[in-house]
Amino acid sequence: EGYEIPFYTKKEDLPALQPESGLSMEELARQRRYAWFEELGKTHGIHRFATAHHKSDQAETLLFHAIRGTTVAGLAGIPAQRDSFIRPFLDVSKNEILEYAKAQRLSFVEDSTNGSQEYTRNYIRHTVLPAMERLNPSVTEALCRLSGYAREDDSFLESMLPSFAERQDGTYLPLPLLRRTVIRNHRN
Protein backbone atom coordinates (compact mmCIF):
# COMPACT_ATOMS: atom_id res chain seq x y z
CA GLU A 1 0.00 0.00 0.00
CA GLY A 2 2.81 2.39 0.87
CA TYR A 3 4.21 2.08 -2.66
CA GLU A 4 0.75 1.94 -4.26
CA ILE A 5 1.54 -1.39 -5.90
CA PRO A 6 -1.31 -3.86 -6.38
CA PHE A 7 -0.91 -7.06 -4.37
CA TYR A 8 -2.45 -10.40 -5.32
CA THR A 9 -2.39 -13.57 -3.29
CA LYS A 10 -3.72 -17.07 -3.74
CA LYS A 11 -3.79 -20.11 -1.50
CA GLU A 12 -4.10 -23.67 -2.73
CA ASP A 13 -4.28 -26.99 -0.96
CA LEU A 14 -1.20 -28.50 -2.60
CA PRO A 15 -1.11 -31.60 -0.36
CA ALA A 16 -4.58 -32.46 -1.67
CA LEU A 17 -3.53 -31.91 -5.32
CA GLN A 18 -0.15 -33.62 -5.06
CA PRO A 19 -1.10 -37.34 -5.10
CA GLU A 20 -3.09 -37.11 -8.34
CA SER A 21 -0.51 -34.86 -10.01
CA GLY A 22 2.28 -37.44 -9.80
CA LEU A 23 4.72 -34.59 -9.15
CA SER A 24 6.91 -33.83 -6.19
CA MET A 25 5.50 -31.16 -3.91
CA GLU A 26 8.26 -28.79 -5.06
CA GLU A 27 7.51 -29.27 -8.77
CA LEU A 28 3.75 -29.05 -8.23
CA ALA A 29 4.15 -25.78 -6.29
CA ARG A 30 6.40 -24.40 -9.02
CA GLN A 31 3.97 -25.33 -11.79
CA ARG A 32 0.96 -23.94 -9.91
CA ARG A 33 2.85 -20.71 -9.12
CA TYR A 34 3.83 -20.08 -12.74
CA ALA A 35 0.33 -20.98 -13.98
CA TRP A 36 -1.07 -18.42 -11.55
CA PHE A 37 1.37 -15.78 -12.77
CA GLU A 38 0.18 -16.42 -16.33
CA GLU A 39 -3.43 -16.15 -15.15
CA LEU A 40 -2.65 -12.82 -13.45
CA GLY A 41 -1.00 -11.64 -16.63
CA LYS A 42 -4.08 -12.35 -18.71
CA THR A 43 -6.53 -10.98 -16.13
CA HIS A 44 -4.66 -7.78 -15.28
CA GLY A 45 -2.62 -7.15 -18.43
CA ILE A 46 0.68 -7.81 -16.68
CA HIS A 47 3.45 -8.42 -19.22
CA ARG A 48 6.49 -8.85 -16.95
CA PHE A 49 7.02 -10.70 -13.70
CA ALA A 50 10.15 -10.18 -11.65
CA THR A 51 11.09 -13.00 -9.31
CA ALA A 52 13.47 -12.73 -6.38
CA HIS A 53 15.79 -15.60 -7.40
CA HIS A 54 19.35 -14.80 -6.31
CA LYS A 55 22.85 -16.30 -6.55
CA SER A 56 22.21 -19.02 -3.98
CA ASP A 57 19.04 -20.06 -5.83
CA GLN A 58 21.13 -20.35 -8.99
CA ALA A 59 23.76 -22.50 -7.25
CA GLU A 60 21.07 -24.70 -5.66
CA THR A 61 19.33 -25.16 -9.02
CA LEU A 62 22.56 -26.14 -10.76
CA LEU A 63 23.30 -28.73 -8.04
CA PHE A 64 19.70 -29.96 -8.10
CA HIS A 65 19.93 -30.53 -11.85
CA ALA A 66 23.40 -32.10 -11.67
CA ILE A 67 22.38 -34.54 -8.93
CA ARG A 68 19.43 -35.71 -11.00
CA GLY A 69 21.54 -36.00 -14.17
CA THR A 70 21.25 -33.23 -16.70
CA THR A 71 22.44 -31.80 -19.97
CA VAL A 72 24.41 -28.61 -20.54
CA ALA A 73 21.06 -26.79 -20.63
CA GLY A 74 20.34 -27.98 -17.08
CA LEU A 75 23.73 -26.76 -15.91
CA ALA A 76 22.78 -23.33 -17.27
CA GLY A 77 20.43 -23.09 -14.29
CA ILE A 78 17.85 -20.34 -13.97
CA PRO A 79 17.75 -18.01 -16.97
CA ALA A 80 17.83 -14.27 -16.29
CA GLN A 81 14.85 -13.95 -18.62
CA ARG A 82 12.39 -16.48 -19.97
CA ASP A 83 9.15 -15.51 -21.60
CA SER A 84 7.53 -12.86 -19.38
CA PHE A 85 9.72 -13.65 -16.36
CA ILE A 86 12.79 -11.66 -15.40
CA ARG A 87 15.15 -12.39 -12.54
CA PRO A 88 17.07 -9.20 -11.75
CA PHE A 89 18.79 -10.55 -8.60
CA LEU A 90 20.58 -13.60 -10.06
CA ASP A 91 23.92 -11.82 -9.68
CA VAL A 92 23.16 -10.68 -6.13
CA SER A 93 23.75 -12.77 -3.00
CA LYS A 94 21.03 -13.37 -0.42
CA ASN A 95 23.22 -11.62 2.18
CA GLU A 96 23.45 -8.52 -0.02
CA ILE A 97 19.67 -8.49 -0.36
CA LEU A 98 19.15 -8.90 3.39
CA GLU A 99 21.74 -6.20 4.18
CA TYR A 100 20.03 -3.81 1.77
CA ALA A 101 16.59 -4.54 3.28
CA LYS A 102 17.99 -3.92 6.76
CA ALA A 103 19.73 -0.66 5.74
CA GLN A 104 16.54 0.58 4.08
CA ARG A 105 14.37 -0.65 6.98
CA LEU A 106 12.34 -2.81 4.61
CA SER A 107 10.30 -5.60 6.12
CA PHE A 108 10.14 -8.94 4.36
CA VAL A 109 8.56 -12.34 4.74
CA GLU A 110 10.39 -15.61 4.34
CA ASP A 111 8.48 -18.73 3.31
CA SER A 112 8.07 -20.89 6.42
CA THR A 113 8.87 -24.04 4.42
CA ASN A 114 12.39 -22.77 3.61
CA GLY A 115 13.69 -24.15 6.89
CA SER A 116 12.37 -27.66 6.33
CA GLN A 117 14.87 -30.18 4.96
CA GLU A 118 11.97 -32.33 3.81
CA TYR A 119 12.33 -30.74 0.37
CA THR A 120 15.33 -31.53 -1.83
CA ARG A 121 16.17 -27.90 -2.56
CA ASN A 122 16.21 -27.08 1.15
CA TYR A 123 18.45 -30.07 1.85
CA ILE A 124 20.84 -28.76 -0.79
CA ARG A 125 20.60 -25.27 0.77
CA HIS A 126 21.11 -26.30 4.39
CA THR A 127 23.36 -29.37 4.09
CA VAL A 128 25.01 -29.84 0.69
CA LEU A 129 26.11 -26.25 -0.03
CA PRO A 130 27.50 -25.67 3.49
CA ALA A 131 29.51 -28.91 3.16
CA MET A 132 30.84 -27.73 -0.20
CA GLU A 133 31.69 -24.32 1.31
CA ARG A 134 34.09 -26.11 3.67
CA LEU A 135 36.00 -27.23 0.57
CA ASN A 136 35.64 -23.90 -1.24
CA PRO A 137 34.21 -20.88 0.62
CA SER A 138 33.40 -19.35 -2.79
CA VAL A 139 31.51 -22.38 -4.09
CA THR A 140 28.34 -20.36 -4.83
CA GLU A 141 30.37 -17.98 -7.01
CA ALA A 142 32.06 -20.95 -8.71
CA LEU A 143 28.75 -22.67 -9.41
CA CYS A 144 27.28 -19.44 -10.80
CA ARG A 145 30.31 -19.08 -13.11
CA LEU A 146 29.80 -22.67 -14.25
CA SER A 147 26.15 -21.85 -14.89
CA GLY A 148 27.15 -18.88 -17.05
CA TYR A 149 29.62 -20.98 -19.05
CA ALA A 150 27.00 -23.70 -19.54
CA ARG A 151 24.47 -21.09 -20.71
CA GLU A 152 26.95 -19.79 -23.30
CA ASP A 153 27.78 -23.32 -24.48
CA ASP A 154 24.09 -24.24 -24.64
CA SER A 155 23.31 -21.13 -26.67
CA PHE A 156 26.15 -21.91 -29.09
CA LEU A 157 25.07 -25.54 -29.56
CA GLU A 158 21.47 -24.45 -30.10
CA SER A 159 22.62 -21.96 -32.74
CA MET A 160 24.41 -24.78 -34.58
CA LEU A 161 21.34 -27.02 -34.91
CA PRO A 162 19.73 -25.29 -37.93
CA SER A 163 22.84 -25.79 -40.05
CA PHE A 164 22.56 -29.53 -39.43
CA ALA A 165 18.76 -29.76 -39.64
CA GLU A 166 18.74 -31.28 -43.15
CA ARG A 167 20.60 -34.37 -41.89
CA GLN A 168 17.60 -36.38 -40.83
CA ASP A 169 19.51 -39.62 -40.32
CA GLY A 170 22.11 -38.05 -38.03
CA THR A 171 25.08 -39.01 -40.18
CA TYR A 172 28.09 -36.80 -39.73
CA LEU A 173 26.26 -34.93 -37.03
CA PRO A 174 28.65 -34.07 -34.18
CA LEU A 175 27.75 -36.04 -31.04
CA PRO A 176 26.73 -33.00 -28.94
CA LEU A 177 24.31 -31.90 -31.69
CA LEU A 178 23.03 -35.44 -32.27
CA ARG A 179 22.35 -35.84 -28.54
CA ARG A 180 20.58 -32.47 -28.49
CA THR A 181 18.44 -33.45 -31.48
CA VAL A 182 17.45 -36.75 -29.88
CA ILE A 183 16.55 -35.05 -26.59
CA ARG A 184 14.55 -32.36 -28.39
CA ASN A 185 12.66 -34.96 -30.46
CA HIS A 186 12.00 -37.02 -27.32
CA ARG A 187 10.41 -33.97 -25.60
CA ASN A 188 8.14 -33.30 -28.59
PDB file of C-alpha atoms in Angstrom:
ATOM      1  CA  GLU A   1       0.000   0.000   0.000  1.00  0.00           C
ATOM      2  CA  GLY A   2       2.814   2.395   0.871  1.00  0.00           C
ATOM      3  CA  TYR A   3       4.212   2.085  -2.657  1.00  0.00           C
ATOM      4  CA  GLU A   4       0.751   1.936  -4.262  1.00  0.00           C
ATOM      5  CA  ILE A   5       1.543  -1.395  -5.898  1.00  0.00           C
ATOM      6  CA  PRO A   6      -1.314  -3.856  -6.378  1.00  0.00           C
ATOM      7  CA  PHE A   7      -0.912  -7.060  -4.373  1.00  0.00           C
ATOM      8  CA  TYR A   8      -2.448 -10.403  -5.323  1.00  0.00           C
ATOM      9  CA  THR A   9      -2.392 -13.566  -3.289  1.00  0.00           C
ATOM     10  CA  LYS A  10      -3.719 -17.071  -3.735  1.00  0.00           C
ATOM     11  CA  LYS A  11      -3.786 -20.114  -1.502  1.00  0.00           C
ATOM     12  CA  GLU A  12      -4.098 -23.673  -2.725  1.00  0.00           C
ATOM     13  CA  ASP A  13      -4.281 -26.993  -0.960  1.00  0.00           C
ATOM     14  CA  LEU A  14      -1.203 -28.500  -2.601  1.00  0.00           C
ATOM     15  CA  PRO A  15      -1.106 -31.599  -0.363  1.00  0.00           C
ATOM     16  CA  ALA A  16      -4.578 -32.456  -1.670  1.00  0.00           C
ATOM     17  CA  LEU A  17      -3.532 -31.913  -5.316  1.00  0.00           C
ATOM     18  CA  GLN A  18      -0.147 -33.618  -5.060  1.00  0.00           C
ATOM     19  CA  PRO A  19      -1.098 -37.340  -5.100  1.00  0.00           C
ATOM     20  CA  GLU A  20      -3.088 -37.115  -8.336  1.00  0.00           C
ATOM     21  CA  SER A  21      -0.514 -34.855 -10.007  1.00  0.00           C
ATOM     22  CA  GLY A  22       2.277 -37.439  -9.804  1.00  0.00           C
ATOM     23  CA  LEU A  23       4.721 -34.586  -9.149  1.00  0.00           C
ATOM     24  CA  SER A  24       6.915 -33.829  -6.192  1.00  0.00           C
ATOM     25  CA  MET A  25       5.502 -31.156  -3.910  1.00  0.00           C
ATOM     26  CA  GLU A  26       8.263 -28.786  -5.065  1.00  0.00           C
ATOM     27  CA  GLU A  27       7.505 -29.273  -8.766  1.00  0.00           C
ATOM     28  CA  LEU A  28       3.749 -29.049  -8.228  1.00  0.00           C
ATOM     29  CA  ALA A  29       4.146 -25.778  -6.290  1.00  0.00           C
ATOM     30  CA  ARG A  30       6.404 -24.397  -9.025  1.00  0.00           C
ATOM     31  CA  GLN A  31       3.973 -25.329 -11.795  1.00  0.00           C
ATOM     32  CA  ARG A  32       0.963 -23.941  -9.911  1.00  0.00           C
ATOM     33  CA  ARG A  33       2.852 -20.713  -9.120  1.00  0.00           C
ATOM     34  CA  TYR A  34       3.826 -20.080 -12.738  1.00  0.00           C
ATOM     35  CA  ALA A  35       0.327 -20.977 -13.975  1.00  0.00           C
ATOM     36  CA  TRP A  36      -1.071 -18.420 -11.551  1.00  0.00           C
ATOM     37  CA  PHE A  37       1.367 -15.776 -12.773  1.00  0.00           C
ATOM     38  CA  GLU A  38       0.176 -16.418 -16.329  1.00  0.00           C
ATOM     39  CA  GLU A  39      -3.435 -16.153 -15.154  1.00  0.00           C
ATOM     40  CA  LEU A  40      -2.654 -12.820 -13.451  1.00  0.00           C
ATOM     41  CA  GLY A  41      -0.998 -11.636 -16.631  1.00  0.00           C
ATOM     42  CA  LYS A  42      -4.077 -12.351 -18.707  1.00  0.00           C
ATOM     43  CA  THR A  43      -6.528 -10.984 -16.127  1.00  0.00           C
ATOM     44  CA  HIS A  44      -4.657  -7.780 -15.277  1.00  0.00           C
ATOM     45  CA  GLY A  45      -2.619  -7.151 -18.428  1.00  0.00           C
ATOM     46  CA  ILE A  46       0.679  -7.809 -16.684  1.00  0.00           C
ATOM     47  CA  HIS A  47       3.453  -8.423 -19.224  1.00  0.00           C
ATOM     48  CA  ARG A  48       6.489  -8.854 -16.947  1.00  0.00           C
ATOM     49  CA  PHE A  49       7.016 -10.700 -13.702  1.00  0.00           C
ATOM     50  CA  ALA A  50      10.154 -10.181 -11.654  1.00  0.00           C
ATOM     51  CA  THR A  51      11.087 -13.002  -9.315  1.00  0.00           C
ATOM     52  CA  ALA A  52      13.473 -12.731  -6.380  1.00  0.00           C
ATOM     53  CA  HIS A  53      15.788 -15.596  -7.396  1.00  0.00           C
ATOM     54  CA  HIS A  54      19.351 -14.795  -6.310  1.00  0.00           C
ATOM     55  CA  LYS A  55      22.852 -16.297  -6.553  1.00  0.00           C
ATOM     56  CA  SER A  56      22.211 -19.020  -3.983  1.00  0.00           C
ATOM     57  CA  ASP A  57      19.045 -20.062  -5.828  1.00  0.00           C
ATOM     58  CA  GLN A  58      21.132 -20.348  -8.986  1.00  0.00           C
ATOM     59  CA  ALA A  59      23.764 -22.501  -7.253  1.00  0.00           C
ATOM     60  CA  GLU A  60      21.072 -24.703  -5.661  1.00  0.00           C
ATOM     61  CA  THR A  61      19.331 -25.159  -9.021  1.00  0.00           C
ATOM     62  CA  LEU A  62      22.563 -26.141 -10.756  1.00  0.00           C
ATOM     63  CA  LEU A  63      23.302 -28.729  -8.038  1.00  0.00           C
ATOM     64  CA  PHE A  64      19.698 -29.957  -8.099  1.00  0.00           C
ATOM     65  CA  HIS A  65      19.928 -30.531 -11.848  1.00  0.00           C
ATOM     66  CA  ALA A  66      23.402 -32.098 -11.673  1.00  0.00           C
ATOM     67  CA  ILE A  67      22.378 -34.545  -8.931  1.00  0.00           C
ATOM     68  CA  ARG A  68      19.429 -35.715 -11.004  1.00  0.00           C
ATOM     69  CA  GLY A  69      21.535 -35.998 -14.167  1.00  0.00           C
ATOM     70  CA  THR A  70      21.251 -33.226 -16.697  1.00  0.00           C
ATOM     71  CA  THR A  71      22.438 -31.802 -19.971  1.00  0.00           C
ATOM     72  CA  VAL A  72      24.410 -28.611 -20.537  1.00  0.00           C
ATOM     73  CA  ALA A  73      21.055 -26.792 -20.630  1.00  0.00           C
ATOM     74  CA  GLY A  74      20.338 -27.976 -17.081  1.00  0.00           C
ATOM     75  CA  LEU A  75      23.732 -26.755 -15.910  1.00  0.00           C
ATOM     76  CA  ALA A  76      22.779 -23.334 -17.266  1.00  0.00           C
ATOM     77  CA  GLY A  77      20.425 -23.086 -14.290  1.00  0.00           C
ATOM     78  CA  ILE A  78      17.845 -20.345 -13.968  1.00  0.00           C
ATOM     79  CA  PRO A  79      17.748 -18.007 -16.973  1.00  0.00           C
ATOM     80  CA  ALA A  80      17.829 -14.270 -16.289  1.00  0.00           C
ATOM     81  CA  GLN A  81      14.849 -13.946 -18.623  1.00  0.00           C
ATOM     82  CA  ARG A  82      12.386 -16.484 -19.975  1.00  0.00           C
ATOM     83  CA  ASP A  83       9.147 -15.506 -21.604  1.00  0.00           C
ATOM     84  CA  SER A  84       7.533 -12.864 -19.384  1.00  0.00           C
ATOM     85  CA  PHE A  85       9.719 -13.654 -16.363  1.00  0.00           C
ATOM     86  CA  ILE A  86      12.788 -11.663 -15.403  1.00  0.00           C
ATOM     87  CA  ARG A  87      15.154 -12.393 -12.541  1.00  0.00           C
ATOM     88  CA  PRO A  88      17.067  -9.205 -11.746  1.00  0.00           C
ATOM     89  CA  PHE A  89      18.785 -10.551  -8.603  1.00  0.00           C
ATOM     90  CA  LEU A  90      20.578 -13.600 -10.059  1.00  0.00           C
ATOM     91  CA  ASP A  91      23.924 -11.818  -9.676  1.00  0.00           C
ATOM     92  CA  VAL A  92      23.162 -10.683  -6.127  1.00  0.00           C
ATOM     93  CA  SER A  93      23.747 -12.775  -2.996  1.00  0.00           C
ATOM     94  CA  LYS A  94      21.035 -13.370  -0.415  1.00  0.00           C
ATOM     95  CA  ASN A  95      23.222 -11.619   2.178  1.00  0.00           C
ATOM     96  CA  GLU A  96      23.451  -8.521  -0.021  1.00  0.00           C
ATOM     97  CA  ILE A  97      19.668  -8.485  -0.357  1.00  0.00           C
ATOM     98  CA  LEU A  98      19.153  -8.896   3.394  1.00  0.00           C
ATOM     99  CA  GLU A  99      21.736  -6.200   4.181  1.00  0.00           C
ATOM    100  CA  TYR A 100      20.027  -3.810   1.775  1.00  0.00           C
ATOM    101  CA  ALA A 101      16.594  -4.542   3.279  1.00  0.00           C
ATOM    102  CA  LYS A 102      17.987  -3.916   6.761  1.00  0.00           C
ATOM    103  CA  ALA A 103      19.730  -0.665   5.743  1.00  0.00           C
ATOM    104  CA  GLN A 104      16.543   0.583   4.077  1.00  0.00           C
ATOM    105  CA  ARG A 105      14.368  -0.649   6.976  1.00  0.00           C
ATOM    106  CA  LEU A 106      12.337  -2.811   4.613  1.00  0.00           C
ATOM    107  CA  SER A 107      10.302  -5.603   6.115  1.00  0.00           C
ATOM    108  CA  PHE A 108      10.143  -8.940   4.363  1.00  0.00           C
ATOM    109  CA  VAL A 109       8.556 -12.340   4.736  1.00  0.00           C
ATOM    110  CA  GLU A 110      10.386 -15.611   4.339  1.00  0.00           C
ATOM    111  CA  ASP A 111       8.478 -18.731   3.311  1.00  0.00           C
ATOM    112  CA  SER A 112       8.071 -20.890   6.419  1.00  0.00           C
ATOM    113  CA  THR A 113       8.871 -24.038   4.423  1.00  0.00           C
ATOM    114  CA  ASN A 114      12.391 -22.767   3.605  1.00  0.00           C
ATOM    115  CA  GLY A 115      13.691 -24.150   6.889  1.00  0.00           C
ATOM    116  CA  SER A 116      12.373 -27.665   6.328  1.00  0.00           C
ATOM    117  CA  GLN A 117      14.866 -30.183   4.964  1.00  0.00           C
ATOM    118  CA  GLU A 118      11.968 -32.331   3.809  1.00  0.00           C
ATOM    119  CA  TYR A 119      12.328 -30.739   0.375  1.00  0.00           C
ATOM    120  CA  THR A 120      15.332 -31.526  -1.832  1.00  0.00           C
ATOM    121  CA  ARG A 121      16.170 -27.897  -2.565  1.00  0.00           C
ATOM    122  CA  ASN A 122      16.214 -27.076   1.154  1.00  0.00           C
ATOM    123  CA  TYR A 123      18.448 -30.065   1.849  1.00  0.00           C
ATOM    124  CA  ILE A 124      20.844 -28.760  -0.788  1.00  0.00           C
ATOM    125  CA  ARG A 125      20.601 -25.265   0.765  1.00  0.00           C
ATOM    126  CA  HIS A 126      21.110 -26.295   4.390  1.00  0.00           C
ATOM    127  CA  THR A 127      23.364 -29.370   4.092  1.00  0.00           C
ATOM    128  CA  VAL A 128      25.013 -29.841   0.688  1.00  0.00           C
ATOM    129  CA  LEU A 129      26.105 -26.249  -0.032  1.00  0.00           C
ATOM    130  CA  PRO A 130      27.498 -25.673   3.487  1.00  0.00           C
ATOM    131  CA  ALA A 131      29.509 -28.911   3.161  1.00  0.00           C
ATOM    132  CA  MET A 132      30.844 -27.730  -0.199  1.00  0.00           C
ATOM    133  CA  GLU A 133      31.694 -24.322   1.306  1.00  0.00           C
ATOM    134  CA  ARG A 134      34.086 -26.112   3.675  1.00  0.00           C
ATOM    135  CA  LEU A 135      36.000 -27.233   0.569  1.00  0.00           C
ATOM    136  CA  ASN A 136      35.638 -23.901  -1.236  1.00  0.00           C
ATOM    137  CA  PRO A 137      34.209 -20.884   0.622  1.00  0.00           C
ATOM    138  CA  SER A 138      33.399 -19.350  -2.792  1.00  0.00           C
ATOM    139  CA  VAL A 139      31.507 -22.382  -4.091  1.00  0.00           C
ATOM    140  CA  THR A 140      28.337 -20.364  -4.834  1.00  0.00           C
ATOM    141  CA  GLU A 141      30.367 -17.980  -7.009  1.00  0.00           C
ATOM    142  CA  ALA A 142      32.065 -20.947  -8.709  1.00  0.00           C
ATOM    143  CA  LEU A 143      28.750 -22.666  -9.414  1.00  0.00           C
ATOM    144  CA  CYS A 144      27.279 -19.442 -10.797  1.00  0.00           C
ATOM    145  CA  ARG A 145      30.309 -19.076 -13.106  1.00  0.00           C
ATOM    146  CA  LEU A 146      29.796 -22.668 -14.253  1.00  0.00           C
ATOM    147  CA  SER A 147      26.146 -21.854 -14.888  1.00  0.00           C
ATOM    148  CA  GLY A 148      27.155 -18.884 -17.049  1.00  0.00           C
ATOM    149  CA  TYR A 149      29.621 -20.982 -19.051  1.00  0.00           C
ATOM    150  CA  ALA A 150      27.003 -23.696 -19.541  1.00  0.00           C
ATOM    151  CA  ARG A 151      24.466 -21.090 -20.706  1.00  0.00           C
ATOM    152  CA  GLU A 152      26.948 -19.788 -23.295  1.00  0.00           C
ATOM    153  CA  ASP A 153      27.781 -23.319 -24.484  1.00  0.00           C
ATOM    154  CA  ASP A 154      24.092 -24.238 -24.638  1.00  0.00           C
ATOM    155  CA  SER A 155      23.311 -21.134 -26.669  1.00  0.00           C
ATOM    156  CA  PHE A 156      26.152 -21.913 -29.087  1.00  0.00           C
ATOM    157  CA  LEU A 157      25.069 -25.536 -29.557  1.00  0.00           C
ATOM    158  CA  GLU A 158      21.465 -24.447 -30.100  1.00  0.00           C
ATOM    159  CA  SER A 159      22.618 -21.964 -32.744  1.00  0.00           C
ATOM    160  CA  MET A 160      24.411 -24.778 -34.584  1.00  0.00           C
ATOM    161  CA  LEU A 161      21.344 -27.024 -34.912  1.00  0.00           C
ATOM    162  CA  PRO A 162      19.734 -25.287 -37.926  1.00  0.00           C
ATOM    163  CA  SER A 163      22.843 -25.787 -40.055  1.00  0.00           C
ATOM    164  CA  PHE A 164      22.564 -29.531 -39.431  1.00  0.00           C
ATOM    165  CA  ALA A 165      18.758 -29.761 -39.644  1.00  0.00           C
ATOM    166  CA  GLU A 166      18.742 -31.276 -43.148  1.00  0.00           C
ATOM    167  CA  ARG A 167      20.600 -34.369 -41.889  1.00  0.00           C
ATOM    168  CA  GLN A 168      17.596 -36.378 -40.834  1.00  0.00           C
ATOM    169  CA  ASP A 169      19.506 -39.625 -40.320  1.00  0.00           C
ATOM    170  CA  GLY A 170      22.112 -38.047 -38.028  1.00  0.00           C
ATOM    171  CA  THR A 171      25.079 -39.012 -40.184  1.00  0.00           C
ATOM    172  CA  TYR A 172      28.092 -36.795 -39.728  1.00  0.00           C
ATOM    173  CA  LEU A 173      26.261 -34.931 -37.026  1.00  0.00           C
ATOM    174  CA  PRO A 174      28.647 -34.068 -34.182  1.00  0.00           C
ATOM    175  CA  LEU A 175      27.754 -36.038 -31.044  1.00  0.00           C
ATOM    176  CA  PRO A 176      26.726 -32.997 -28.940  1.00  0.00           C
ATOM    177  CA  LEU A 177      24.313 -31.905 -31.686  1.00  0.00           C
ATOM    178  CA  LEU A 178      23.031 -35.438 -32.266  1.00  0.00           C
ATOM    179  CA  ARG A 179      22.355 -35.835 -28.537  1.00  0.00           C
ATOM    180  CA  ARG A 180      20.575 -32.472 -28.485  1.00  0.00           C
ATOM    181  CA  THR A 181      18.435 -33.448 -31.484  1.00  0.00           C
ATOM    182  CA  VAL A 182      17.454 -36.750 -29.880  1.00  0.00           C
ATOM    183  CA  ILE A 183      16.552 -35.046 -26.588  1.00  0.00           C
ATOM    184  CA  ARG A 184      14.552 -32.364 -28.393  1.00  0.00           C
ATOM    185  CA  ASN A 185      12.663 -34.958 -30.459  1.00  0.00           C
ATOM    186  CA  HIS A 186      11.995 -37.018 -27.322  1.00  0.00           C
ATOM    187  CA  ARG A 187      10.408 -33.971 -25.601  1.00  0.00           C
ATOM    188  CA  ASN A 188       8.137 -33.296 -28.589  1.00  0.00           C
TER     189      ASN A 188
END
